[in-house]
Short mmCIF file of N, CA and C in Angstrom, two decimals:
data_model
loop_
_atom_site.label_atom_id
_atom_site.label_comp_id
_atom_site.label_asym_id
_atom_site.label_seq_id
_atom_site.Cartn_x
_atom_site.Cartn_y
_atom_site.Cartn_z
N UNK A 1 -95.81 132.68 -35.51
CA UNK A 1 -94.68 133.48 -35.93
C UNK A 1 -93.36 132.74 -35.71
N UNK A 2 -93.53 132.15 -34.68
CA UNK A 2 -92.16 131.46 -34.20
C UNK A 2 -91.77 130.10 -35.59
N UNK A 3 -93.25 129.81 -35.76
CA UNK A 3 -92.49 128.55 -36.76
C UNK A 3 -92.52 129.35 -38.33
N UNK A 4 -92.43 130.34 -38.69
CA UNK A 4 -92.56 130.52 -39.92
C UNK A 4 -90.64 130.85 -39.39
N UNK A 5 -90.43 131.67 -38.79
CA UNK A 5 -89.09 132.05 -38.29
C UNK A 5 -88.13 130.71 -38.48
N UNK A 6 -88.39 129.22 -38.19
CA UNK A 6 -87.73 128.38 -37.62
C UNK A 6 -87.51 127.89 -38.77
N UNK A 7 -88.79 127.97 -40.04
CA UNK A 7 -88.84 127.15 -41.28
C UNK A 7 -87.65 128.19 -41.96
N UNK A 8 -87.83 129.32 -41.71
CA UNK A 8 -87.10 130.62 -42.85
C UNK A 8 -85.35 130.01 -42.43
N UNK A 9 -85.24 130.04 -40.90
CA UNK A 9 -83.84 129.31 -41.18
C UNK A 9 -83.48 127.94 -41.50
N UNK A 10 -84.62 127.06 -41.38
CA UNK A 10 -84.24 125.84 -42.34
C UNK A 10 -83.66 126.02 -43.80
N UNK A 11 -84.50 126.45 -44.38
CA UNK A 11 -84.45 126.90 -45.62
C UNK A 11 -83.17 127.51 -45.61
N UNK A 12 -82.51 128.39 -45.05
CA UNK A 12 -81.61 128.97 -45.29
C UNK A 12 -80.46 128.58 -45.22
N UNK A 13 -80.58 127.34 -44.27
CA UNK A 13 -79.36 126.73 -43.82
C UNK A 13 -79.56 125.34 -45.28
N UNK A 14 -80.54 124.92 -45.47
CA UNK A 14 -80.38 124.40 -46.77
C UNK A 14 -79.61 124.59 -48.28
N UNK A 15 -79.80 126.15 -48.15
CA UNK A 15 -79.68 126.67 -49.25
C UNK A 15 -78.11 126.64 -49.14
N UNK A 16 -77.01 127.30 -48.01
CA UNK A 16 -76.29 127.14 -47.78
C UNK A 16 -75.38 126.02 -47.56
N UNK A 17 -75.91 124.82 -47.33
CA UNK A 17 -75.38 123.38 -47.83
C UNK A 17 -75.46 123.06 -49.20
N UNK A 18 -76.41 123.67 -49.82
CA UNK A 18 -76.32 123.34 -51.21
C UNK A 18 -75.21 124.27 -51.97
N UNK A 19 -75.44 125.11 -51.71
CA UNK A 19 -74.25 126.71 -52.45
C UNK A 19 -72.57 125.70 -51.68
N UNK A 20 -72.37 125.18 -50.37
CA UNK A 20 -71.08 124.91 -50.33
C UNK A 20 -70.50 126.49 -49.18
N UNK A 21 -69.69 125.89 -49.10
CA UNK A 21 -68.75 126.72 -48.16
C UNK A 21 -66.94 126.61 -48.46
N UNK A 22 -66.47 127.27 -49.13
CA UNK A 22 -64.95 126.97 -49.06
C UNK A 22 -64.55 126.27 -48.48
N UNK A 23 -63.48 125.50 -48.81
CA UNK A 23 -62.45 124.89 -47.27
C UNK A 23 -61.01 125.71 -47.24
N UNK A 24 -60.28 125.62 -46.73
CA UNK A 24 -59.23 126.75 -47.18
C UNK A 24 -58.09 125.01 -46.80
N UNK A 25 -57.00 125.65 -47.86
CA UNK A 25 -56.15 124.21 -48.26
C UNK A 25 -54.96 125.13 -48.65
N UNK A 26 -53.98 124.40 -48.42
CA UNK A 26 -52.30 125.06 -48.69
C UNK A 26 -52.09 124.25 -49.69
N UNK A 27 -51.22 125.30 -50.16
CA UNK A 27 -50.50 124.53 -51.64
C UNK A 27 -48.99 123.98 -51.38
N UNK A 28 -49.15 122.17 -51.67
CA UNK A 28 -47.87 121.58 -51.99
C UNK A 28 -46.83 122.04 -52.23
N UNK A 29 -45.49 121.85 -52.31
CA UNK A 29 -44.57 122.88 -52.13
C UNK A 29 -43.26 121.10 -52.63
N UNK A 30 -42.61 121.32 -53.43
CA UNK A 30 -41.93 120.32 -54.07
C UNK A 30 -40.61 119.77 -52.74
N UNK A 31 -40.69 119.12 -52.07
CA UNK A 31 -39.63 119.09 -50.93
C UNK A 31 -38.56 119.07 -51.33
N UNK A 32 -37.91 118.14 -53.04
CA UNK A 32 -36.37 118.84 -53.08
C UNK A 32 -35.92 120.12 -53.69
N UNK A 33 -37.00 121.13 -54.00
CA UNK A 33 -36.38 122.61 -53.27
C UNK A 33 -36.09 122.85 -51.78
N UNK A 34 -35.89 122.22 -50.99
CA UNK A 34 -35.82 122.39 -49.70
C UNK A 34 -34.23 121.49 -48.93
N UNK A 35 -34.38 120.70 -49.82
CA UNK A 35 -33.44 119.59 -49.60
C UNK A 35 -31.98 120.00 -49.71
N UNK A 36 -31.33 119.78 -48.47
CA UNK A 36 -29.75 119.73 -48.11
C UNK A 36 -29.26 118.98 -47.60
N UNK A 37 -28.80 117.81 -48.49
CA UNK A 37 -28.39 116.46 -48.55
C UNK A 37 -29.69 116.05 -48.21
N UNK A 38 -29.63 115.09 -47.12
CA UNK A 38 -30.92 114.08 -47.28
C UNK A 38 -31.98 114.74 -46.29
N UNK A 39 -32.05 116.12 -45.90
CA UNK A 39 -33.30 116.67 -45.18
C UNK A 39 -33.31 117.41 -45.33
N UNK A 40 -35.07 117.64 -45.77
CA UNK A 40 -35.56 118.85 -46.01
C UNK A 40 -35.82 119.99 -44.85
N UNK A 41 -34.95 121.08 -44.90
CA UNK A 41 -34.67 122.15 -44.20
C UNK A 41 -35.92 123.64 -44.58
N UNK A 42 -36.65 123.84 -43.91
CA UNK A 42 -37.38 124.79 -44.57
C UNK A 42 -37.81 126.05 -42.91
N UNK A 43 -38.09 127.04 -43.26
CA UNK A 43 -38.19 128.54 -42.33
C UNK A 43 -40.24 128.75 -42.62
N UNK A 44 -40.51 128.79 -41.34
CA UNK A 44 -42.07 129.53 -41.53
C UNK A 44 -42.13 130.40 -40.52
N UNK A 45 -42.79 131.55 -40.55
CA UNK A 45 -42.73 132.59 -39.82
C UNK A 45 -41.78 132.56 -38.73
N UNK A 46 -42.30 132.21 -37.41
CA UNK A 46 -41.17 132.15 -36.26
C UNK A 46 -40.54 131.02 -35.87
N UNK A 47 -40.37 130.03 -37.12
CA UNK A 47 -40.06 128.87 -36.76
C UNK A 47 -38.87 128.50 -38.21
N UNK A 48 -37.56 127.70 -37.60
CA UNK A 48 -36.65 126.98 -38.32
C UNK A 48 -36.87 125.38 -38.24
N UNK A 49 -37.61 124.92 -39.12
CA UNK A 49 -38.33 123.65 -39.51
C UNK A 49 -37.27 122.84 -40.46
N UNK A 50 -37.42 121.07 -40.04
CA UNK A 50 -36.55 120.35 -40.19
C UNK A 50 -37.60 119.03 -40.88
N UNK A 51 -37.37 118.42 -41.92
CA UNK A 51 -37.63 116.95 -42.06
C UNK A 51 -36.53 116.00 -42.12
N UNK A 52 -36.28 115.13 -41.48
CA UNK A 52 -34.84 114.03 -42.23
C UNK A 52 -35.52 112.90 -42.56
N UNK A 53 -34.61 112.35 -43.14
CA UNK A 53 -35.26 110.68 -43.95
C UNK A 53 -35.51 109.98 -43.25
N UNK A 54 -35.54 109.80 -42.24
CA UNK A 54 -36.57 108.57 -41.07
C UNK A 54 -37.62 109.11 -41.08
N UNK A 55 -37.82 110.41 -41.32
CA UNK A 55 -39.25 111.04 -41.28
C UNK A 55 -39.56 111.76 -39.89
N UNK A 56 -38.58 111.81 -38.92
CA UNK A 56 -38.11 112.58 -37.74
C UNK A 56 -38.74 114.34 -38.37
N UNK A 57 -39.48 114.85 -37.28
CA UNK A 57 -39.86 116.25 -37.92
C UNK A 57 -39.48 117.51 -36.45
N UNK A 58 -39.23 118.78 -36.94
CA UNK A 58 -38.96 119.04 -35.65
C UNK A 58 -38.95 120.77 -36.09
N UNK A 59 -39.27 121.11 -34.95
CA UNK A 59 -38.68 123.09 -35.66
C UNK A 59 -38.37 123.65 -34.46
N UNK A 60 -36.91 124.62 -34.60
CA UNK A 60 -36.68 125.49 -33.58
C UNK A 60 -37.69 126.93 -33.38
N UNK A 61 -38.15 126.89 -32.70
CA UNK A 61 -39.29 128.25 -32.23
C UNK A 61 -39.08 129.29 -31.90
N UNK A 62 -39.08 130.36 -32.35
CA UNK A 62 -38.65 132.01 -31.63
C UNK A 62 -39.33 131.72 -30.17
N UNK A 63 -38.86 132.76 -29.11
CA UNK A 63 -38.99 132.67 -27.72
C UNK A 63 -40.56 132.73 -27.42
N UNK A 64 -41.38 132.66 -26.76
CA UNK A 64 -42.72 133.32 -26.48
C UNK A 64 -43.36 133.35 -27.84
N UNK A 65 -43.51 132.02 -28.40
CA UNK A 65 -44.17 131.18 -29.29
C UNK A 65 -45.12 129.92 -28.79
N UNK A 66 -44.37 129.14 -28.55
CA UNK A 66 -44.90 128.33 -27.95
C UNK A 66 -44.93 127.65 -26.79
N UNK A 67 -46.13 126.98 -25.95
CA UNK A 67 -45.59 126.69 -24.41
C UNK A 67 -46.24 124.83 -24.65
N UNK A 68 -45.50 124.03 -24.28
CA UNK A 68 -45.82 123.11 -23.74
C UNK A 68 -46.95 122.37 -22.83
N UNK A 69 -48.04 121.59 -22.80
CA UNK A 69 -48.86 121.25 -22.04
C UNK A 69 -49.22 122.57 -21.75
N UNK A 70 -49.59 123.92 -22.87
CA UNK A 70 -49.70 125.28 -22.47
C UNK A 70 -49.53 125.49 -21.35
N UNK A 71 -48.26 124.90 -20.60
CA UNK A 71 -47.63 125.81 -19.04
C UNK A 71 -46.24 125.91 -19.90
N UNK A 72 -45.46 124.95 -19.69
CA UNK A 72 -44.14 125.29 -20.10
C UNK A 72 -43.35 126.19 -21.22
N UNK A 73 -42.89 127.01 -21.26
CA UNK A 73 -42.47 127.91 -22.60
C UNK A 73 -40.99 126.58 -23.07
N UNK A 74 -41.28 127.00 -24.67
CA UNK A 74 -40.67 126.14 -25.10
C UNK A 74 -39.81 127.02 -26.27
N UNK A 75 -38.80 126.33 -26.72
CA UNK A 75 -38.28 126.84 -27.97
C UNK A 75 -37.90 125.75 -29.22
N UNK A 76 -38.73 124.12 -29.32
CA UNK A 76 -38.29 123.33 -30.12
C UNK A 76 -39.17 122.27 -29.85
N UNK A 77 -39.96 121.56 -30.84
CA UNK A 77 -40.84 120.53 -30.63
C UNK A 77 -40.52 120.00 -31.48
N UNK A 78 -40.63 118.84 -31.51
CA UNK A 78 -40.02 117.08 -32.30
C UNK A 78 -41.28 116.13 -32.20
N UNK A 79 -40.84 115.34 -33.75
CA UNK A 79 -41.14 114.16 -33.62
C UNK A 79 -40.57 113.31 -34.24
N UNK A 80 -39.58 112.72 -32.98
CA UNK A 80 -38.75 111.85 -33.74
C UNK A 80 -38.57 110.49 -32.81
N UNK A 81 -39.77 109.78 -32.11
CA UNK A 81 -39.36 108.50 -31.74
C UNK A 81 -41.07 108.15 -32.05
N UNK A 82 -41.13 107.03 -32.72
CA UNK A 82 -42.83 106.36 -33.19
C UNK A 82 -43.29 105.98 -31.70
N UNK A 83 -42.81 105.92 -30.69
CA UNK A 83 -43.29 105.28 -29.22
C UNK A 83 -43.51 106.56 -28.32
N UNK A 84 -43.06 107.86 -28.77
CA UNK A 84 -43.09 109.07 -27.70
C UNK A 84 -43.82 109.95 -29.00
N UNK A 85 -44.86 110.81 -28.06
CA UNK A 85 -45.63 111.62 -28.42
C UNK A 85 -44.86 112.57 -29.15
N UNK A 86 -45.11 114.00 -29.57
CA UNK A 86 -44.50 114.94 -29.91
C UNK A 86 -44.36 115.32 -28.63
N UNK A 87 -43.15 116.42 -28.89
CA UNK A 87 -42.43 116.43 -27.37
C UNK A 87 -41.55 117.67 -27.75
N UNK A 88 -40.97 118.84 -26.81
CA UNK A 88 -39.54 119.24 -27.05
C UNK A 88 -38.85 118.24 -26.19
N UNK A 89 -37.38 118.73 -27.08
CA UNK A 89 -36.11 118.59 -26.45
C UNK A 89 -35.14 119.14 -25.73
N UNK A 90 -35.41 120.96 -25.59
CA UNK A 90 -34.75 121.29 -24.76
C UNK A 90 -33.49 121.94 -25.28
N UNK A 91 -32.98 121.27 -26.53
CA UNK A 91 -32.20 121.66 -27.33
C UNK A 91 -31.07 120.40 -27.49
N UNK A 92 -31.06 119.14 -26.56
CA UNK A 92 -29.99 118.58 -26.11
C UNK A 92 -29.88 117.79 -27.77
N UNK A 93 -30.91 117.59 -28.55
CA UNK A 93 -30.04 117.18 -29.77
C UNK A 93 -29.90 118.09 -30.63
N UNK A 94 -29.57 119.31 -30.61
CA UNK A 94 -28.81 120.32 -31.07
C UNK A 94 -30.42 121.18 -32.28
N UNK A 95 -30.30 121.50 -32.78
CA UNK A 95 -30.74 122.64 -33.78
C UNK A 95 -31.50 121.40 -34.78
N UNK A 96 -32.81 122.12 -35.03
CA UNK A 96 -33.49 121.41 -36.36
C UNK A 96 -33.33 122.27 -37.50
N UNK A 97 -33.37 123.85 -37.06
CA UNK A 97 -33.59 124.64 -38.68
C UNK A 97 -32.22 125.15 -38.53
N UNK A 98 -32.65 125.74 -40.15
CA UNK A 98 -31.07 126.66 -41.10
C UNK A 98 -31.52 127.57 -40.96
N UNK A 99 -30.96 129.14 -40.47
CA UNK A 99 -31.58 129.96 -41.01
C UNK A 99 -31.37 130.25 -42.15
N UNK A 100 -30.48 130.06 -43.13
CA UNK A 100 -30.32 130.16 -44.65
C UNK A 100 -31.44 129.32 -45.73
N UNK A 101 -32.06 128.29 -44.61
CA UNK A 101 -33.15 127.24 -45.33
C UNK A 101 -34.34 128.38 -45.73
N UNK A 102 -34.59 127.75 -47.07
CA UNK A 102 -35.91 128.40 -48.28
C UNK A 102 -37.23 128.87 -47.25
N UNK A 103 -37.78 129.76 -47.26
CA UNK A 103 -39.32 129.99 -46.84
C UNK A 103 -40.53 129.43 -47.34
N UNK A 104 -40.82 128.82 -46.50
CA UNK A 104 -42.11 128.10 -47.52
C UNK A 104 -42.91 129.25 -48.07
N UNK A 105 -43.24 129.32 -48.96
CA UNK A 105 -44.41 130.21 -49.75
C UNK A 105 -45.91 130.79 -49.01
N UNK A 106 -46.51 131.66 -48.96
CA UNK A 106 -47.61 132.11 -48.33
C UNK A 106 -48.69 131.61 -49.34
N UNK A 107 -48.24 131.10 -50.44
CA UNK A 107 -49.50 130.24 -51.19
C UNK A 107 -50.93 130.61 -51.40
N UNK A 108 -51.92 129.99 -51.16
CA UNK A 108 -53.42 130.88 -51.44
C UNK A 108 -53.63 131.40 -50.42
N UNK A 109 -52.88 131.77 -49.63
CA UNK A 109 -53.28 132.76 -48.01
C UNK A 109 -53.34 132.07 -46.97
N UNK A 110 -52.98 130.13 -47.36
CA UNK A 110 -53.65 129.70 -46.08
C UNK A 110 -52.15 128.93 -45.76
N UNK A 111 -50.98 129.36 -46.20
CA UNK A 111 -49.59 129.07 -46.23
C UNK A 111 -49.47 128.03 -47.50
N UNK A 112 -48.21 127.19 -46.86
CA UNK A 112 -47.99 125.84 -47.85
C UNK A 112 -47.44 124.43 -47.05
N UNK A 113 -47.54 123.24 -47.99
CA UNK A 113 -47.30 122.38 -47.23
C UNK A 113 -45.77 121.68 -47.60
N UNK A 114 -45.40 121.48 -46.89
CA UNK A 114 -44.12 119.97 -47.69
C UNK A 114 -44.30 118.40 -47.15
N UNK A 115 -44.03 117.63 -48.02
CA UNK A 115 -44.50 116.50 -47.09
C UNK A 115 -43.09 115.63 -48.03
N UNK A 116 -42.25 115.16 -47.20
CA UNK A 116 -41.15 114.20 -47.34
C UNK A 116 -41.15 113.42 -46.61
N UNK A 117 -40.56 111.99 -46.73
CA UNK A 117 -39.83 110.89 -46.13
C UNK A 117 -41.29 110.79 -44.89
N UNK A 118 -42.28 110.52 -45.45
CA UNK A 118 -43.46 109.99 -44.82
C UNK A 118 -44.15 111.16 -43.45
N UNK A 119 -43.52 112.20 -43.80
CA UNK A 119 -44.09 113.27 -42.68
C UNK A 119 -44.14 114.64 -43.33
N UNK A 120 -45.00 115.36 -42.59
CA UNK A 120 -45.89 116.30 -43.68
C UNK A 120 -45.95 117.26 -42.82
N UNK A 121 -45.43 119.22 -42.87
CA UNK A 121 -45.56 120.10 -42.45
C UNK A 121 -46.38 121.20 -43.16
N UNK A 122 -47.18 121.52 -42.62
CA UNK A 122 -47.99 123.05 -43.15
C UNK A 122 -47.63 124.11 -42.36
N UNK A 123 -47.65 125.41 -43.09
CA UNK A 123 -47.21 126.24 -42.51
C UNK A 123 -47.26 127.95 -43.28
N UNK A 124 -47.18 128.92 -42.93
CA UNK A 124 -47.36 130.11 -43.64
C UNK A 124 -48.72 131.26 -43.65
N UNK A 125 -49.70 130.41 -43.34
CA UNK A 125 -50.46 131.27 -43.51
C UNK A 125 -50.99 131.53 -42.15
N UNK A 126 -51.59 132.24 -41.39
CA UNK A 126 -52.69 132.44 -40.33
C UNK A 126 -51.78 132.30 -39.60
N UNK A 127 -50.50 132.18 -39.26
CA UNK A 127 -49.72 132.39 -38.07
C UNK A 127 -49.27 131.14 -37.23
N UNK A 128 -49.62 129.74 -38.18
CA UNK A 128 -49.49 128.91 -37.71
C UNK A 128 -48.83 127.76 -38.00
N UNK A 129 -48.18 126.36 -37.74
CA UNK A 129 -46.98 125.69 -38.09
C UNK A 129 -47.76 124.37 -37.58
N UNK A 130 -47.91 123.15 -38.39
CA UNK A 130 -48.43 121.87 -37.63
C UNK A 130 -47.80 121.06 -38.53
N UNK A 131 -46.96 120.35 -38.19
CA UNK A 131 -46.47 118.59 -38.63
C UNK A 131 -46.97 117.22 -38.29
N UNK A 132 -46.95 116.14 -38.62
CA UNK A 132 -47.44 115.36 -38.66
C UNK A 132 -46.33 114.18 -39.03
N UNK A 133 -45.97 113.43 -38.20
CA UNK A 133 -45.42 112.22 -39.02
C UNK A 133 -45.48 110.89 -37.81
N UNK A 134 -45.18 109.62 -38.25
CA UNK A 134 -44.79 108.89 -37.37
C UNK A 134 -46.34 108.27 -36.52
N UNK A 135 -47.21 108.81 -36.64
CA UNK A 135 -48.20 108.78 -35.95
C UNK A 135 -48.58 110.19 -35.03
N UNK A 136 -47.85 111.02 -34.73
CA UNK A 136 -48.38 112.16 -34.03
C UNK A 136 -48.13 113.36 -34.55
N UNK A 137 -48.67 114.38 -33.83
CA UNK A 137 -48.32 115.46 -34.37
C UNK A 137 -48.36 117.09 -33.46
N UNK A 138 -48.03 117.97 -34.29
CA UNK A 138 -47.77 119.22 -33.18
C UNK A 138 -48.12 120.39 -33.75
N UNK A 139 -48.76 121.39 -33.72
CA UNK A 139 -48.54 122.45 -33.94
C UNK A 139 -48.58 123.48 -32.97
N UNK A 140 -48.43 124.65 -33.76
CA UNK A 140 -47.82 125.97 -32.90
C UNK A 140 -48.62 127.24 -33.57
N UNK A 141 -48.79 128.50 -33.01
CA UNK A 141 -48.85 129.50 -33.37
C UNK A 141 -50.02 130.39 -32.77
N UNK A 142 -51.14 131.36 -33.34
CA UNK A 142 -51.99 132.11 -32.80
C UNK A 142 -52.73 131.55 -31.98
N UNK A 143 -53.21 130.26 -32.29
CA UNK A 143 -54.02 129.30 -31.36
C UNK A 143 -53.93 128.71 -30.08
N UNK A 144 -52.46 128.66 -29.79
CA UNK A 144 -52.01 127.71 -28.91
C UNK A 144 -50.83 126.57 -29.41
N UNK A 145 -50.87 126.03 -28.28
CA UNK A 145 -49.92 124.64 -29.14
C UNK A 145 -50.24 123.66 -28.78
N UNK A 146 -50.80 122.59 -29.38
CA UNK A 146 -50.69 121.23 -29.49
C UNK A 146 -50.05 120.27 -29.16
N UNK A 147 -49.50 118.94 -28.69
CA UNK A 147 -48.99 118.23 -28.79
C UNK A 147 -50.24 116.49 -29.17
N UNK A 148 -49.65 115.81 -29.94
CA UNK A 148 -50.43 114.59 -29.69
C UNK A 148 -49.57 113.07 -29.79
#
């Protein structure tokens, strides 16, 4: 009994590699709709998100969003030196988002992305915000937060 059981989920799990499984993917998002002067300024849920042309990425965070090395509460994570990890700042180089900056789109449900000046943010859907540039990257939201 046990191996007719073991074969029935082979089979099943076969069948299911063959049928496929979705991946869920955000939709591109044109970065100079976003663009004020030379950086793209864009808003995702609790976050005021920044790209500039070095490719520096960064977003100011509503309060009790995100925590640091999940101890520290934070309100701003960066990546803007290729030799230092993602990191906050604390605020000491002033503000990354507009609040007047465009909303990225909620897209096929799984948010949207922008990707300028060699660094790339997703964001909108599932409650969550991750950038990438420079070599590292960060995200934020239902999950936890990241740094790398």
């Amino acid at each position: 009994m046990k191996m007719r059981a073991f074969a029935g989920m082979a089979v099943a799990a076969a069948a299911i590699s063959l049928v496929g499984t979705g991946t869920a993917s955000a939709d591109a998002v044109n970065p100079g709709d976003y663009l004020i002067g030379d950086t793209a300024y864009f808003n995702v849920g609790p976050a005021q998100c920044s790209i500039k042309a070095d490719g520096s990425a960064g977003c100011d965070i509503a309060a009790g969003i995100a925590k640091w090395l999940n101890i520290i509460p934070v309100t701003d994570l960066a990546i803007d030196m290729a030799f230092l990890p993602a990191h906050p700042t604390f605020g000491v180089f002033g503000h990354y988002g507009r609040a007047d900056a465009n909303t990225l789109p909620q897209g096929n449900g799984y948010g949207s992305t922008i990707t300028y000046a060699g660094a790339t943010c997703s964001g909108g859907g599932r409650g969550a915000i991750q950038c990438t540039s420079k070599g590292h990257s960060f995200s934020f939201g239902w999950s936890g937060t990241t740094t790398t």
